Amino acid sequence: MKRILVFSIFLFLGHFAISQVSMSGMIADQADNGPLTNASVVLLDQDSIMKYFVRADENGKFQIKTVAPGSYLLLVSYPKFEVYSQKIEVENKDLNLESIKINSQINLIEEVIIKQKLPITIKGDTIEYDAGSFETEKNAKLEDLLRRLPGLTVSGDGAITAQGKSVSKVLIDGEEFFGYDPKIAIRNIRADAVDKVQVYERKSEQAELTGVDDGVRLQTVNVVLKEEARNGIFGNIEGLYGTRDLYTANLFAAKFNQTERIGITGNINNMGSSGREGSIRMNSQITGAPYSTSFGTNYENRLFKKRLHVNANYNLNNNGNRNESENYRKELVTGNVLETVSRSASKSDNQSNGLRSQFKFRIDSSQSLDVYLNANLSKRESQNSQTNEVSNEDLSLARYDDNRNESNSTSSSNDIRINYRKRLNKKGQSLNLHLNNSHNQSDTENKVANHSHFYAKDSTAILNQNRFGDNTSNNFSAELNFNNRLSDQLNYSIGYNFANSYGKNLLNAYNSDDLNTFEQLDSTYSQNQTDAYTNQGLNLNLNYNFNNLHINVTNKTFYKDQKLEDSYRNIDLNRNFWDNNLNMDLNYKISNAKNIRLSYQNSNIIPSFGQLQPLQPQDNQYDVQLGNPDLKKSINNSIRANYNQISLMKGTSMNLNGNVSFITNPIVNQRIVNEETTKSTNTFVNIDNKSNWNANLNANYNSPLFQKQLQFNQFAGISYSNGYSYINNELNNSQSTNGNIGLGLNEQNSKGFDFNIDFRVGLNNQNNSIRREYNYTNFTGGSSGHIKYFLPKKFNILVNATYSYTGPTKLYTRDIHQFYTNIELGKTLLKNESLVASVKVFDVFNTFNNVNRSVSENSYSESSQLVLTQYVLFGLKWDFNKNLGKKND
């Protein structure tokens, strides 16, 4: 903590230590030497970014008092006069340019007007891309445009990464569009309707509502539409049918005008729930035998002379799946390796209705009111059967399980949030009141039939139950904040927070008797629990801004009162304690093209009642979970750093980001495994003299090639984690290190040939302290890309290929190769190319391998499941567009 404060002070002082000089001169008319009053004087740096701006006084004189030494381009402009430009060098002494004379346009032999848009500009913390500077093919979507932008990547499933960070929000003109699924926006908004794409970090939704900075930053993409694109109708209809009776149909339609937006979306398919399985860029894997039907609608409008902004969307989903899977899990315990072979079959059906709405009302020039209403209703049915065969390291059988489960559940939830803002005066004082109430309710019915045989004792345990659950919870919170601006550089906010929560969890498990009736309550598997808490706290937030330096400090202090009762277990827990969270954020803008950000967070990890209560409801016969009422809190410290650099003239960008977090006095799992029965008992304990910690560092660099026709991407990353757990009373230290480097190349236009490829290699190291002979290091790697040729007669062919490699380990001695190739042949029809016919072949060589590996503390797993591989789809897609993106004559 002290080091961070010292570093912040030195960085702050260093900001003022940079020598600055004064620049002066006079602007005059070339013809009569008369002064040009209010002439604009601009200094641009080497990246053509404006650094200083002044106007000439009534005598034509100007002065820029604080100019940092360096190379600049001086621009002088005056209405109906030529634009004057001159390269200048500013050294460590004042500079007097004396008289600068410019010529009136009437004296010029020929008038030349030059208009140019910069492809990328930086405005504060926002990187802005001019969409017209990046060419896309006809009828392309926003998703295709984003792939063109330097520093942005879009995966096959629509996940966006910007400047090395995952994008969590996609906005259209600053507002959510189909908020329940942002991928709808990028896959349906037309690229030719986009004017600008802005990338920036925004505060969390909670921080924006309450006005208290919690240190969370969300990478955000905001799409600004062209003026003419805010009026029109557009959409698309797609249908595909193929081998194995596969089908998918998609509909999207939207109507925009200056204030109102209406959109609908629909999908039906038997290929998955995302509705984009017809896209050749998607992974060819279709898990199990899925089906899905979905419908959604979005309405947005500005009413009452734009004082009320309404944004609401509704979605209906009905999806299910039938699947089969196998899992091979090896768990390292003291003196033994337990190997579990699991085979399962499942079937599920899910229905849900969701409503999200927000109403933003500007009461007057000093008051605003925001109301958010959300609701959800869902129903789920599932069936699952699973067998587990557990063997020892010497291959002798230890246990065999045959488990069957049928479940039916219904749940409902609603949430209302109200935020009121009142500006008290013109000096920056304001009040912010935030209210929130959420209610959740669910009912479940489970039929459980478990049979376990323990070979060491030659005994069998049978569990045959009907379980009925009824869960209800209600959460209310209120927060009042006072904001005040002490000066142009310093402002603060102070607030009070109150929260109250109540929950009831009732689970009755009835055992089967000899007559196969379920009337006997089994308290071991049941619970009748109520829990309640009340939190009260103070929030303090300080913000300091001076030129390029921004410092934010937020501290939250809470007093918490928590209670839990369970009548089935005679549990009555009650505790009161203080909790404190501290966030510090320092952002220094080295220049318009370079930025560095440092942040620090200190928070407590409070044991949950689930970890504290000594007796918990048991779920099965071989895995018992206990609590520890003597648990103490852990302390988490996290440091994050980020450096960004972008050159507009060169078209290059670089991003470095990393973080380190460590938990002192960590709460870890303590697992006791019975050597004969393989039954396990789990509880939680603190480790006083150890720390769980992790760190990662990521870097990426983008640069153009061949006159900016290609974009060359280089990226690298390394991560390390160190954690502890107890296994049979022996402390296990697990360590994981992963590193990777990669290269990517994509074309920046769509003339005749379009491609996007990447390569990556990595190294993975896994260590544990209880069975060191199984520690290993293995290689990983892969490549993916698509290549599209535009052929004569409006034909095009797209080849998409993906390959990945996972090397062998001590426990799994075979390596894993995953490879598939997809090919699409398409032809555009109609004069405006709005109709596309296609033939798509997935997994051409039938080579897809769905084996995956995972690591967790002292266990290692390898799994596979039922997948659909080689298949063919025939389809038609029609894009319709009326006026959107088209300028009037």
PDB file of C-alpha atoms in Angstrom, residues 388-588:
ATOM      1  CA  ASN A 388     -19.419 -44.122 -11.580  1.00  0.00           C
ATOM      2  CA  GLU A 389     -16.753 -46.788 -11.386  1.00  0.00           C
ATOM      3  CA  VAL A 390     -14.041 -45.864  -8.873  1.00  0.00           C
ATOM      4  CA  SER A 391     -10.760 -47.774  -8.814  1.00  0.00           C
ATOM      5  CA  ASN A 392      -7.511 -47.510  -6.852  1.00  0.00           C
ATOM      6  CA  GLU A 393      -4.020 -46.921  -8.196  1.00  0.00           C
ATOM      7  CA  ASP A 394      -3.473 -50.710  -8.309  1.00  0.00           C
ATOM      8  CA  LEU A 395      -6.602 -50.952 -10.547  1.00  0.00           C
ATOM      9  CA  SER A 396      -8.649 -52.698  -7.836  1.00  0.00           C
ATOM     10  CA  LEU A 397     -12.311 -51.661  -7.711  1.00  0.00           C
ATOM     11  CA  ALA A 398     -13.263 -49.441  -4.779  1.00  0.00           C
ATOM     12  CA  ARG A 399     -16.843 -48.321  -5.457  1.00  0.00           C
ATOM     13  CA  TYR A 400     -19.602 -48.519  -8.037  1.00  0.00           C
ATOM     14  CA  ASP A 401     -22.512 -46.039  -8.214  1.00  0.00           C
ATOM     15  CA  ASP A 402     -25.714 -46.112 -10.192  1.00  0.00           C
ATOM     16  CA  ASN A 403     -27.508 -42.771  -9.836  1.00  0.00           C
ATOM     17  CA  ARG A 404     -30.795 -41.642 -11.391  1.00  0.00           C
ATOM     18  CA  ASN A 405     -32.490 -38.296 -11.000  1.00  0.00           C
ATOM     19  CA  GLU A 406     -35.683 -36.715 -12.310  1.00  0.00           C
ATOM     20  CA  SER A 407     -36.279 -33.040 -11.599  1.00  0.00           C
ATOM     21  CA  ASN A 408     -39.044 -30.514 -12.200  1.00  0.00           C
ATOM     22  CA  SER A 409     -38.743 -26.894 -11.169  1.00  0.00           C
ATOM     23  CA  THR A 410     -40.432 -23.549 -11.647  1.00  0.00           C
ATOM     24  CA  SER A 411     -38.927 -20.215 -10.710  1.00  0.00           C
ATOM     25  CA  SER A 412     -39.859 -16.576 -10.882  1.00  0.00           C
ATOM     26  CA  SER A 413     -38.010 -13.373 -10.155  1.00  0.00           C
ATOM     27  CA  ASN A 414     -38.621  -9.655 -10.359  1.00  0.00           C
ATOM     28  CA  ASP A 415     -36.418  -6.685  -9.784  1.00  0.00           C
ATOM     29  CA  ILE A 416     -37.118  -2.968  -9.525  1.00  0.00           C
ATOM     30  CA  ARG A 417     -34.479  -0.257  -9.291  1.00  0.00           C
ATOM     31  CA  ILE A 418     -35.100   3.459  -8.886  1.00  0.00           C
ATOM     32  CA  ASN A 419     -32.445   6.113  -9.197  1.00  0.00           C
ATOM     33  CA  TYR A 420     -33.152   9.791  -8.519  1.00  0.00           C
ATOM     34  CA  ARG A 421     -30.622  12.576  -9.166  1.00  0.00           C
ATOM     35  CA  LYS A 422     -30.932  16.189  -8.065  1.00  0.00           C
ATOM     36  CA  ARG A 423     -28.414  18.907  -8.921  1.00  0.00           C
ATOM     37  CA  LEU A 424     -28.302  21.353  -6.010  1.00  0.00           C
ATOM     38  CA  ASN A 425     -26.375  24.224  -7.590  1.00  0.00           C
ATOM     39  CA  LYS A 426     -24.209  25.142 -10.548  1.00  0.00           C
ATOM     40  CA  LYS A 427     -21.013  24.443  -8.611  1.00  0.00           C
ATOM     41  CA  GLY A 428     -21.409  20.679  -8.911  1.00  0.00           C
ATOM     42  CA  GLN A 429     -23.332  19.737  -5.773  1.00  0.00           C
ATOM     43  CA  SER A 430     -25.880  16.964  -6.248  1.00  0.00           C
ATOM     44  CA  LEU A 431     -27.850  14.238  -4.468  1.00  0.00           C
ATOM     45  CA  ASN A 432     -28.264  10.683  -5.721  1.00  0.00           C
ATOM     46  CA  LEU A 433     -30.862   8.314  -4.240  1.00  0.00           C
ATOM     47  CA  HIS A 434     -30.812   4.662  -5.266  1.00  0.00           C
ATOM     48  CA  LEU A 435     -33.465   2.070  -4.298  1.00  0.00           C
ATOM     49  CA  ASN A 436     -33.473  -1.591  -5.259  1.00  0.00           C
ATOM     50  CA  ASN A 437     -35.730  -4.519  -4.441  1.00  0.00           C
ATOM     51  CA  SER A 438     -35.501  -8.031  -5.881  1.00  0.00           C
ATOM     52  CA  HIS A 439     -37.690 -11.034  -5.138  1.00  0.00           C
ATOM     53  CA  ASN A 440     -36.999 -14.662  -6.093  1.00  0.00           C
ATOM     54  CA  GLN A 441     -39.091 -17.776  -5.643  1.00  0.00           C
ATOM     55  CA  SER A 442     -38.628 -21.367  -6.820  1.00  0.00           C
ATOM     56  CA  ASP A 443     -40.280 -24.766  -6.337  1.00  0.00           C
ATOM     57  CA  THR A 444     -38.518 -28.038  -7.108  1.00  0.00           C
ATOM     58  CA  GLU A 445     -39.416 -31.708  -7.079  1.00  0.00           C
ATOM     59  CA  ASN A 446     -36.712 -34.370  -7.361  1.00  0.00           C
ATOM     60  CA  LYS A 447     -36.905 -38.132  -7.570  1.00  0.00           C
ATOM     61  CA  VAL A 448     -33.587 -39.614  -6.495  1.00  0.00           C
ATOM     62  CA  ALA A 449     -32.513 -43.248  -6.788  1.00  0.00           C
ATOM     63  CA  ASN A 450     -28.861 -43.915  -5.829  1.00  0.00           C
ATOM     64  CA  HIS A 451     -27.237 -47.332  -5.406  1.00  0.00           C
ATOM     65  CA  SER A 452     -23.628 -47.587  -4.235  1.00  0.00           C
ATOM     66  CA  HIS A 453     -21.566 -50.738  -3.717  1.00  0.00           C
ATOM     67  CA  PHE A 454     -18.372 -50.570  -1.632  1.00  0.00           C
ATOM     68  CA  TYR A 455     -16.069 -53.441  -2.603  1.00  0.00           C
ATOM     69  CA  ALA A 456     -13.719 -53.314   0.402  1.00  0.00           C
ATOM     70  CA  LYS A 457     -16.563 -54.042   2.821  1.00  0.00           C
ATOM     71  CA  ASP A 458     -18.766 -55.810   0.267  1.00  0.00           C
ATOM     72  CA  SER A 459     -21.653 -53.590   1.321  1.00  0.00           C
ATOM     73  CA  THR A 460     -24.387 -51.757  -0.573  1.00  0.00           C
ATOM     74  CA  ALA A 461     -26.045 -48.465   0.270  1.00  0.00           C
ATOM     75  CA  ILE A 462     -29.403 -47.593  -1.285  1.00  0.00           C
ATOM     76  CA  LEU A 463     -30.998 -44.172  -1.361  1.00  0.00           C
ATOM     77  CA  ASN A 464     -34.509 -43.835  -2.779  1.00  0.00           C
ATOM     78  CA  GLN A 465     -36.125 -40.472  -2.079  1.00  0.00           C
ATOM     79  CA  ASN A 466     -38.595 -37.860  -3.182  1.00  0.00           C
ATOM     80  CA  ARG A 467     -37.372 -34.337  -2.417  1.00  0.00           C
ATOM     81  CA  PHE A 468     -39.519 -31.198  -2.409  1.00  0.00           C
ATOM     82  CA  GLY A 469     -37.980 -27.745  -2.268  1.00  0.00           C
ATOM     83  CA  ASP A 470     -39.490 -24.318  -1.684  1.00  0.00           C
ATOM     84  CA  ASN A 471     -37.083 -21.350  -1.756  1.00  0.00           C
ATOM     85  CA  THR A 472     -37.970 -17.701  -1.310  1.00  0.00           C
ATOM     86  CA  SER A 473     -35.773 -14.639  -0.939  1.00  0.00           C
ATOM     87  CA  ASN A 474     -36.210 -10.884  -0.896  1.00  0.00           C
ATOM     88  CA  ASN A 475     -33.453  -8.285  -1.013  1.00  0.00           C
ATOM     89  CA  PHE A 476     -33.867  -4.570  -0.429  1.00  0.00           C
ATOM     90  CA  SER A 477     -31.219  -1.865  -0.530  1.00  0.00           C
ATOM     91  CA  ALA A 478     -31.155   1.926  -0.371  1.00  0.00           C
ATOM     92  CA  GLU A 479     -28.293   4.320  -0.902  1.00  0.00           C
ATOM     93  CA  LEU A 480     -28.059   8.099  -0.590  1.00  0.00           C
ATOM     94  CA  ASN A 481     -24.995   9.960  -1.867  1.00  0.00           C
ATOM     95  CA  PHE A 482     -24.026  13.618  -1.711  1.00  0.00           C
ATOM     96  CA  ASN A 483     -21.656  14.810  -4.438  1.00  0.00           C
ATOM     97  CA  ASN A 484     -19.705  18.042  -4.206  1.00  0.00           C
ATOM     98  CA  ARG A 485     -17.149  19.748  -6.421  1.00  0.00           C
ATOM     99  CA  LEU A 486     -14.549  21.572  -4.332  1.00  0.00           C
ATOM    100  CA  SER A 487     -12.664  22.888  -7.369  1.00  0.00           C
ATOM    101  CA  ASP A 488     -12.206  22.209 -11.056  1.00  0.00           C
ATOM    102  CA  GLN A 489      -9.737  19.480 -10.109  1.00  0.00           C
ATOM    103  CA  LEU A 490     -11.195  17.960  -6.931  1.00  0.00           C
ATOM    104  CA  ASN A 491     -14.613  16.518  -6.143  1.00  0.00           C
ATOM    105  CA  TYR A 492     -15.922  14.018  -3.625  1.00  0.00           C
ATOM    106  CA  SER A 493     -19.021  12.092  -2.679  1.00  0.00           C
ATOM    107  CA  ILE A 494     -20.144  10.707   0.645  1.00  0.00           C
ATOM    108  CA  GLY A 495     -23.031   8.343   1.110  1.00  0.00           C
ATOM    109  CA  TYR A 496     -24.996   6.064   3.386  1.00  0.00           C
ATOM    110  CA  ASN A 497     -26.020   2.538   2.418  1.00  0.00           C
ATOM    111  CA  PHE A 498     -28.656   0.270   3.937  1.00  0.00           C
ATOM    112  CA  ALA A 499     -29.455  -3.289   2.852  1.00  0.00           C
ATOM    113  CA  ASN A 500     -31.778  -5.944   4.211  1.00  0.00           C
ATOM    114  CA  SER A 501     -32.218  -9.510   2.991  1.00  0.00           C
ATOM    115  CA  TYR A 502     -34.423 -12.399   4.030  1.00  0.00           C
ATOM    116  CA  GLY A 503     -34.433 -15.926   2.657  1.00  0.00           C
ATOM    117  CA  LYS A 504     -36.202 -19.194   3.401  1.00  0.00           C
ATOM    118  CA  ASN A 505     -34.969 -22.528   2.058  1.00  0.00           C
ATOM    119  CA  LEU A 506     -37.180 -25.528   2.754  1.00  0.00           C
ATOM    120  CA  LEU A 507     -36.157 -28.970   1.488  1.00  0.00           C
ATOM    121  CA  ASN A 508     -38.052 -32.064   2.606  1.00  0.00           C
ATOM    122  CA  ALA A 509     -36.568 -35.443   1.618  1.00  0.00           C
ATOM    123  CA  TYR A 510     -38.818 -38.473   2.105  1.00  0.00           C
ATOM    124  CA  ASN A 511     -37.447 -42.024   2.096  1.00  0.00           C
ATOM    125  CA  SER A 512     -39.214 -44.879   0.377  1.00  0.00           C
ATOM    126  CA  ASP A 513     -40.600 -47.626   2.618  1.00  0.00           C
ATOM    127  CA  ASP A 514     -41.384 -51.274   1.916  1.00  0.00           C
ATOM    128  CA  LEU A 515     -44.658 -50.290   0.252  1.00  0.00           C
ATOM    129  CA  ASN A 516     -42.827 -47.804  -2.014  1.00  0.00           C
ATOM    130  CA  THR A 517     -44.537 -44.855  -0.377  1.00  0.00           C
ATOM    131  CA  PHE A 518     -42.645 -41.710   0.592  1.00  0.00           C
ATOM    132  CA  GLU A 519     -43.765 -40.542   4.023  1.00  0.00           C
ATOM    133  CA  GLN A 520     -40.696 -40.764   6.278  1.00  0.00           C
ATOM    134  CA  LEU A 521     -38.744 -37.480   6.503  1.00  0.00           C
ATOM    135  CA  ASP A 522     -34.958 -37.911   6.361  1.00  0.00           C
ATOM    136  CA  SER A 523     -33.414 -34.923   8.146  1.00  0.00           C
ATOM    137  CA  THR A 524     -29.910 -35.797   6.880  1.00  0.00           C
ATOM    138  CA  TYR A 525     -30.941 -34.758   3.382  1.00  0.00           C
ATOM    139  CA  SER A 526     -33.441 -32.049   4.415  1.00  0.00           C
ATOM    140  CA  GLN A 527     -33.270 -28.503   5.670  1.00  0.00           C
ATOM    141  CA  ASN A 528     -35.622 -25.850   7.055  1.00  0.00           C
ATOM    142  CA  GLN A 529     -33.410 -22.811   6.939  1.00  0.00           C
ATOM    143  CA  THR A 530     -34.045 -19.112   7.258  1.00  0.00           C
ATOM    144  CA  ASP A 531     -31.354 -16.501   6.920  1.00  0.00           C
ATOM    145  CA  ALA A 532     -31.391 -12.735   7.272  1.00  0.00           C
ATOM    146  CA  TYR A 533     -28.887  -9.946   7.225  1.00  0.00           C
ATOM    147  CA  THR A 534     -28.839  -6.198   7.650  1.00  0.00           C
ATOM    148  CA  ASN A 535     -25.949  -4.078   6.388  1.00  0.00           C
ATOM    149  CA  GLN A 536     -25.328  -0.413   7.066  1.00  0.00           C
ATOM    150  CA  GLY A 537     -22.357   1.483   5.734  1.00  0.00           C
ATOM    151  CA  LEU A 538     -20.662   4.670   4.629  1.00  0.00           C
ATOM    152  CA  ASN A 539     -19.172   5.319   1.192  1.00  0.00           C
ATOM    153  CA  LEU A 540     -16.468   7.881   0.538  1.00  0.00           C
ATOM    154  CA  ASN A 541     -15.267   8.687  -2.968  1.00  0.00           C
ATOM    155  CA  LEU A 542     -12.560  11.203  -3.954  1.00  0.00           C
ATOM    156  CA  ASN A 543     -11.731  12.248  -7.521  1.00  0.00           C
ATOM    157  CA  TYR A 544      -8.774  14.380  -8.523  1.00  0.00           C
ATOM    158  CA  ASN A 545      -8.323  15.596 -12.111  1.00  0.00           C
ATOM    159  CA  PHE A 546      -5.530  17.807 -13.352  1.00  0.00           C
ATOM    160  CA  ASN A 547      -4.742  17.943 -17.061  1.00  0.00           C
ATOM    161  CA  ASN A 548      -3.653  14.391 -17.884  1.00  0.00           C
ATOM    162  CA  LEU A 549      -3.768  12.938 -14.366  1.00  0.00           C
ATOM    163  CA  HIS A 550      -6.829  11.344 -12.799  1.00  0.00           C
ATOM    164  CA  ILE A 551      -6.868   9.796  -9.315  1.00  0.00           C
ATOM    165  CA  ASN A 552      -9.871   8.056  -7.769  1.00  0.00           C
ATOM    166  CA  VAL A 553     -10.077   6.703  -4.210  1.00  0.00           C
ATOM    167  CA  THR A 554     -13.164   4.885  -2.913  1.00  0.00           C
ATOM    168  CA  ASN A 555     -13.640   3.412   0.545  1.00  0.00           C
ATOM    169  CA  LYS A 556     -16.696   1.500   1.765  1.00  0.00           C
ATOM    170  CA  THR A 557     -17.148   0.650   5.441  1.00  0.00           C
ATOM    171  CA  PHE A 558     -20.037  -1.574   6.522  1.00  0.00           C
ATOM    172  CA  TYR A 559     -21.454  -2.876   9.776  1.00  0.00           C
ATOM    173  CA  LYS A 560     -23.116  -6.243   9.158  1.00  0.00           C
ATOM    174  CA  ASP A 561     -25.611  -8.194  11.231  1.00  0.00           C
ATOM    175  CA  GLN A 562     -26.283 -11.737   9.992  1.00  0.00           C
ATOM    176  CA  LYS A 563     -28.480 -14.559  11.286  1.00  0.00           C
ATOM    177  CA  LEU A 564     -29.160 -18.147  10.211  1.00  0.00           C
ATOM    178  CA  GLU A 565     -31.503 -20.754  11.681  1.00  0.00           C
ATOM    179  CA  ASP A 566     -32.204 -24.369  10.688  1.00  0.00           C
ATOM    180  CA  SER A 567     -34.782 -26.143  12.843  1.00  0.00           C
ATOM    181  CA  TYR A 568     -33.929 -29.556  11.357  1.00  0.00           C
ATOM    182  CA  ARG A 569     -30.343 -29.266  12.619  1.00  0.00           C
ATOM    183  CA  ASN A 570     -30.868 -27.126  15.711  1.00  0.00           C
ATOM    184  CA  ILE A 571     -28.594 -24.455  14.187  1.00  0.00           C
ATOM    185  CA  ASP A 572     -28.793 -20.849  15.372  1.00  0.00           C
ATOM    186  CA  LEU A 573     -25.928 -18.683  14.117  1.00  0.00           C
ATOM    187  CA  ASN A 574     -25.625 -14.961  14.747  1.00  0.00           C
ATOM    188  CA  ARG A 575     -22.713 -12.625  14.089  1.00  0.00           C
ATOM    189  CA  ASN A 576     -21.939  -8.917  13.911  1.00  0.00           C
ATOM    190  CA  PHE A 577     -18.801  -7.465  12.388  1.00  0.00           C
ATOM    191  CA  TRP A 578     -17.237  -4.563  10.483  1.00  0.00           C
ATOM    192  CA  ASP A 579     -16.212  -4.887   6.842  1.00  0.00           C
ATOM    193  CA  ASN A 580     -14.118  -2.515   4.733  1.00  0.00           C
ATOM    194  CA  ASN A 581     -13.304  -2.283   1.003  1.00  0.00           C
ATOM    195  CA  LEU A 582     -10.760   0.109  -0.502  1.00  0.00           C
ATOM    196  CA  ASN A 583     -10.264   0.919  -4.195  1.00  0.00           C
ATOM    197  CA  MET A 584      -7.611   3.203  -5.659  1.00  0.00           C
ATOM    198  CA  ASP A 585      -7.306   4.050  -9.332  1.00  0.00           C
ATOM    199  CA  LEU A 586      -4.665   6.218 -11.005  1.00  0.00           C
ATOM    200  CA  ASN A 587      -4.880   7.080 -14.687  1.00  0.00           C
ATOM    201  CA  TYR A 588      -2.111   9.106 -16.320  1.00  0.00           C
TER     202      TYR A 588
END
